[in-house]
Short mmCIF file of C-alpha atoms in Angstrom, two decimals:
data_model
loop_
_atom_site.label_atom_id
_atom_site.label_comp_id
_atom_site.label_asym_id
_atom_site.label_seq_id
_atom_site.Cartn_x
_atom_site.Cartn_y
_atom_site.Cartn_z
CA SER I 195 0.20 -0.03 0.10
CA GLN I 196 1.01 3.55 -0.54
CA LYS I 197 2.56 5.38 2.71
CA ILE I 198 4.02 8.77 3.89
CA GLU I 199 5.90 8.34 6.86
CA GLN I 200 7.34 11.50 8.77
CA ASN I 201 9.58 9.59 11.12
CA SER I 202 8.85 12.08 14.33
CA GLU I 203 5.49 13.03 15.72
CA ALA I 204 7.30 15.67 18.01
CA LEU I 205 10.93 17.61 18.18
CA ASN I 206 11.98 19.47 20.90
CA ILE I 207 15.22 21.26 20.21
CA GLN I 208 17.32 24.48 21.53
CA GLU I 209 17.25 27.77 19.83
CA GLY I 210 20.66 27.83 17.41
CA LYS I 211 20.76 24.05 16.94
CA THR I 212 20.42 22.30 13.45
CA VAL I 213 17.30 20.23 13.04
CA THR I 214 16.41 17.32 10.37
CA LEU I 215 12.84 15.93 9.61
CA THR I 216 12.61 13.23 7.58
CA CYS I 217 10.44 11.83 4.96
CA ASN I 218 9.51 8.45 3.76
CA TYR I 219 7.14 7.42 1.15
CA THR I 220 6.59 3.88 -0.53
CA ASN I 221 4.88 2.74 -3.33
CA TYR I 222 4.80 6.28 -4.93
CA SER I 223 6.84 7.64 -7.89
CA PRO I 224 6.26 11.37 -7.10
CA ALA I 225 8.00 14.03 -9.88
CA TYR I 226 8.19 16.36 -6.79
CA LEU I 227 8.40 16.74 -3.12
CA GLN I 228 6.92 19.91 -0.88
CA TRP I 229 7.50 20.74 2.13
CA TYR I 230 4.95 22.79 4.24
CA ARG I 231 4.46 24.69 7.39
CA GLN I 232 1.05 25.01 9.50
CA ASP I 233 0.77 26.96 12.44
CA PRO I 234 -2.17 25.81 15.13
CA GLY I 235 -5.38 26.49 13.50
CA ARG I 236 -4.14 27.66 10.21
CA GLY I 237 -3.98 26.50 6.66
CA PRO I 238 -0.13 25.26 5.56
CA VAL I 239 2.04 27.73 4.25
CA PHE I 240 4.50 26.54 1.21
CA LEU I 241 8.46 26.38 2.12
CA LEU I 242 10.20 24.88 -0.78
CA LEU I 243 9.55 22.01 -3.63
CA ILE I 244 11.84 19.97 -5.16
CA ARG I 245 11.73 17.93 -8.25
CA GLU I 246 12.68 14.53 -8.90
CA ASN I 247 15.99 15.37 -10.96
CA GLU I 248 16.89 17.75 -8.29
CA LYS I 249 19.48 16.26 -5.39
CA GLU I 250 19.39 19.33 -2.77
CA LYS I 251 17.10 22.63 -2.92
CA ARG I 252 17.93 25.73 -0.32
CA LYS I 253 16.40 28.51 0.97
CA GLU I 254 17.61 30.96 3.48
CA ARG I 255 17.93 28.42 6.57
CA LEU I 256 16.15 25.71 5.22
CA LYS I 257 17.89 23.34 2.97
CA VAL I 258 15.70 20.15 1.57
CA THR I 259 17.07 16.84 -0.04
CA PHE I 260 15.44 14.35 -2.39
CA ASP I 261 16.71 10.48 -2.46
CA THR I 262 14.27 8.85 -5.24
CA THR I 263 16.04 5.65 -4.76
CA LEU I 264 16.26 5.52 -0.88
CA LYS I 265 12.44 7.09 -1.31
CA GLN I 266 13.24 9.59 1.37
CA SER I 267 13.46 13.54 1.88
CA LEU I 268 15.02 15.68 4.32
CA PHE I 269 14.15 19.07 5.95
CA HIS I 270 17.02 20.70 7.46
CA ILE I 271 16.51 23.95 9.57
CA THR I 272 19.86 25.64 10.41
CA ALA I 273 20.38 28.13 13.69
CA SER I 274 16.99 27.29 14.48
CA GLN I 275 14.89 30.00 16.49
CA PRO I 276 11.97 29.87 18.61
CA ALA I 277 9.67 31.49 15.53
CA ASP I 278 10.50 27.88 13.86
CA SER I 279 8.19 26.07 16.08
CA ALA I 280 5.63 24.78 14.25
CA THR I 281 4.36 21.52 12.22
CA TYR I 282 5.92 20.66 9.05
CA LEU I 283 4.46 18.75 6.60
CA CYS I 284 5.75 16.75 3.37
CA ALA I 285 3.56 16.42 0.46
CA LEU I 286 4.14 14.86 -2.59
CA ASP I 287 2.08 14.95 -6.24
CA SER I 288 0.23 11.33 -6.48
CA GLY I 289 0.43 11.10 -10.11
CA GLY I 290 -0.70 14.39 -11.74
CA TYR I 291 -2.78 17.20 -11.64
CA ASN I 292 -1.16 18.77 -9.17
CA LYS I 293 -3.03 16.29 -6.05
CA LEU I 294 -1.20 16.38 -2.94
CA ILE I 295 -0.76 13.56 -0.40
CA PHE I 296 0.56 14.74 3.20
CA GLY I 297 2.56 12.68 5.65
CA ALA I 298 0.77 13.23 9.35
CA GLY I 299 3.60 16.34 9.93
CA THR I 300 6.54 16.56 12.36
CA ARG I 301 5.73 19.17 15.65
CA LEU I 302 8.93 21.11 16.12
CA ALA I 303 9.17 22.97 18.97
CA VAL I 304 12.26 25.36 19.34
CA HIS I 305 13.12 26.57 23.09
CA PRO I 306 14.94 29.87 24.08
CA GLY U 91 0.82 37.14 -4.60
CA ALA U 92 -1.28 33.98 -4.62
CA VAL U 93 -3.53 34.73 -1.92
CA VAL U 94 -6.50 32.23 -1.48
CA SER U 95 -9.12 32.93 0.97
CA GLN U 96 -11.81 31.34 2.74
CA HIS U 97 -15.39 32.37 4.51
CA PRO U 98 -16.10 31.77 7.08
CA SER U 99 -13.26 31.60 9.39
CA ARG U 100 -15.47 29.52 12.27
CA VAL U 101 -18.82 28.23 12.09
CA ILE U 102 -21.33 26.62 15.01
CA CYS U 103 -23.96 24.90 13.55
CA LYS U 104 -27.09 22.40 14.81
CA SER U 105 -27.13 19.06 13.90
CA GLY U 106 -28.80 18.66 10.65
CA THR U 107 -28.36 21.95 9.20
CA SER U 108 -26.15 22.76 6.32
CA VAL U 109 -23.17 24.41 5.90
CA LYS U 110 -21.44 26.21 2.82
CA ILE U 111 -17.86 26.82 2.85
CA GLU U 112 -16.34 29.42 0.39
CA CYS U 113 -12.93 28.93 -0.77
CA ARG U 114 -11.63 31.98 -3.61
CA SER U 115 -8.49 32.66 -5.22
CA LEU U 116 -7.82 36.51 -4.82
CA ASP U 117 -5.25 37.15 -7.21
CA PHE U 118 -4.81 34.31 -9.51
CA GLN U 119 -7.54 31.96 -11.41
CA ALA U 120 -7.56 28.24 -10.78
CA THR U 121 -9.15 26.01 -12.62
CA THR U 122 -8.58 23.37 -10.07
CA MET U 123 -9.30 23.60 -6.52
CA PHE U 124 -8.97 21.04 -3.59
CA TRP U 125 -10.49 20.43 -0.27
CA TYR U 126 -8.98 19.04 2.51
CA ARG U 127 -9.97 18.03 5.98
CA GLN U 128 -8.39 17.90 9.17
CA PHE U 129 -9.02 16.59 12.89
CA PRO U 130 -6.62 17.47 15.70
CA LYS U 131 -3.43 16.69 15.52
CA GLN U 132 -3.54 14.63 12.06
CA SER U 133 -2.56 15.23 8.76
CA LEU U 134 -4.74 16.76 5.80
CA MET U 135 -6.93 14.72 4.00
CA LEU U 136 -7.57 15.09 0.54
CA MET U 137 -11.61 15.10 0.32
CA ALA U 138 -11.90 16.38 -3.37
CA THR U 139 -11.03 18.13 -6.43
CA SER U 140 -12.83 20.66 -7.30
CA ASN U 141 -12.94 21.58 -11.49
CA GLU U 142 -14.26 24.66 -12.76
CA GLY U 143 -17.29 24.10 -14.91
CA SER U 144 -17.52 20.25 -14.28
CA LYS U 145 -18.44 18.09 -11.73
CA ALA U 146 -15.76 17.23 -8.52
CA THR U 147 -13.82 14.20 -8.18
CA TYR U 148 -13.92 12.81 -4.58
CA GLU U 149 -11.46 10.60 -3.11
CA GLN U 150 -12.52 7.11 -2.04
CA GLY U 151 -14.71 7.27 1.13
CA VAL U 152 -15.77 10.57 0.67
CA GLU U 153 -19.67 10.78 -0.14
CA LYS U 154 -20.71 13.36 -2.71
CA ASP U 155 -23.91 13.62 -1.74
CA LYS U 156 -22.79 14.72 2.07
CA PHE U 157 -20.25 17.12 0.84
CA LEU U 158 -21.68 19.06 -2.33
CA ILE U 159 -18.79 20.85 -4.10
CA ASN U 160 -19.66 23.84 -6.62
CA HIS U 161 -16.55 25.50 -8.99
CA ALA U 162 -18.90 28.13 -10.39
CA SER U 163 -15.87 30.14 -11.69
CA LEU U 164 -12.21 30.22 -12.15
CA THR U 165 -11.97 32.02 -8.44
CA LEU U 166 -14.39 30.62 -6.32
CA SER U 167 -15.39 27.10 -5.04
CA THR U 168 -17.94 26.10 -2.68
CA LEU U 169 -18.09 23.07 0.05
CA THR U 170 -21.34 22.43 1.28
CA VAL U 171 -21.39 20.09 4.07
CA THR U 172 -25.24 19.02 4.40
CA SER U 173 -27.06 17.42 7.11
CA ALA U 174 -24.40 18.26 9.51
CA HIS U 175 -23.70 15.88 12.59
CA PRO U 176 -21.02 16.33 15.29
CA GLU U 177 -18.88 13.70 13.73
CA ASP U 178 -18.39 16.47 10.40
CA SER U 179 -16.73 18.98 13.05
CA SER U 180 -13.48 19.05 11.28
CA PHE U 181 -10.93 21.71 9.84
CA TYR U 182 -11.81 22.27 6.54
CA ILE U 183 -9.16 23.95 4.01
CA CYS U 184 -9.12 24.88 0.58
CA SER U 185 -5.91 25.46 -1.97
CA ALA U 186 -5.67 26.03 -5.17
CA ASN U 187 -2.69 26.92 -7.78
CA PRO U 188 -2.17 29.12 -10.90
CA ASN U 189 -3.03 26.34 -13.50
CA ARG U 190 0.79 25.33 -14.07
CA VAL U 191 1.40 21.55 -13.34
CA GLY U 192 3.95 21.26 -11.07
CA GLU U 193 3.31 24.46 -9.04
CA THR U 194 3.38 24.71 -5.19
CA GLN U 195 -0.27 24.97 -3.87
CA TYR U 196 -1.52 27.70 -1.77
CA PHE U 197 -3.95 27.16 0.70
CA GLY U 198 -6.86 28.87 2.48
CA PRO U 199 -6.57 29.71 6.17
CA GLY U 200 -8.92 27.13 6.95
CA THR U 201 -12.42 26.93 8.46
CA ARG U 202 -13.13 25.56 11.71
CA LEU U 203 -16.70 23.58 11.76
CA LEU U 204 -17.95 22.54 14.89
CA VAL U 205 -21.60 20.74 14.61
CA LEU U 206 -23.65 20.36 18.16
#
């Protein structure tokens, strides 16, 4: 069966540290994978998109990698800040028409 | 740019009534919009794909007669929860993209529905 798994339900880290979130999938062949941030009671906000032919994407303190052999994406936040506290969702396209399937998310708490 | 709005942001209704939620793309046109529901501490579950000018495509297990979708224009899709029951209480979120394949989705702020 098709699955998307984000390996940690919740993470607590100290401000300034680098954190890595993991997204693994099975029985999908996505053309691209996306990461979103969601704050409580709000809709998701787009962060990064990485395509199947790209190994790495960066945006400010964020970095995403995509390994189609391992069927895994890693999401890194460097020099974390309390404002980075949120739930981070990975999503992949399920075969066209921009239909996204989401992982369960990882709740990140960055403590001062 | 790429703003999606939803109205209302929250609604409380009595069991058995119907509730309409609007999703608008404010600064772009969207042939396709998507409707999700999200239970507390769970991920977004795709309910249906809303297609402008044609019938919506529902995901497996979603009752099309229960969740009526109308995509009347390139900037507006509506979701009507008919004969709502307490188990329909949830966070409903819509999304859209500017008609380009492989583009990111832009999400609305969500609508919190509470059925008493």
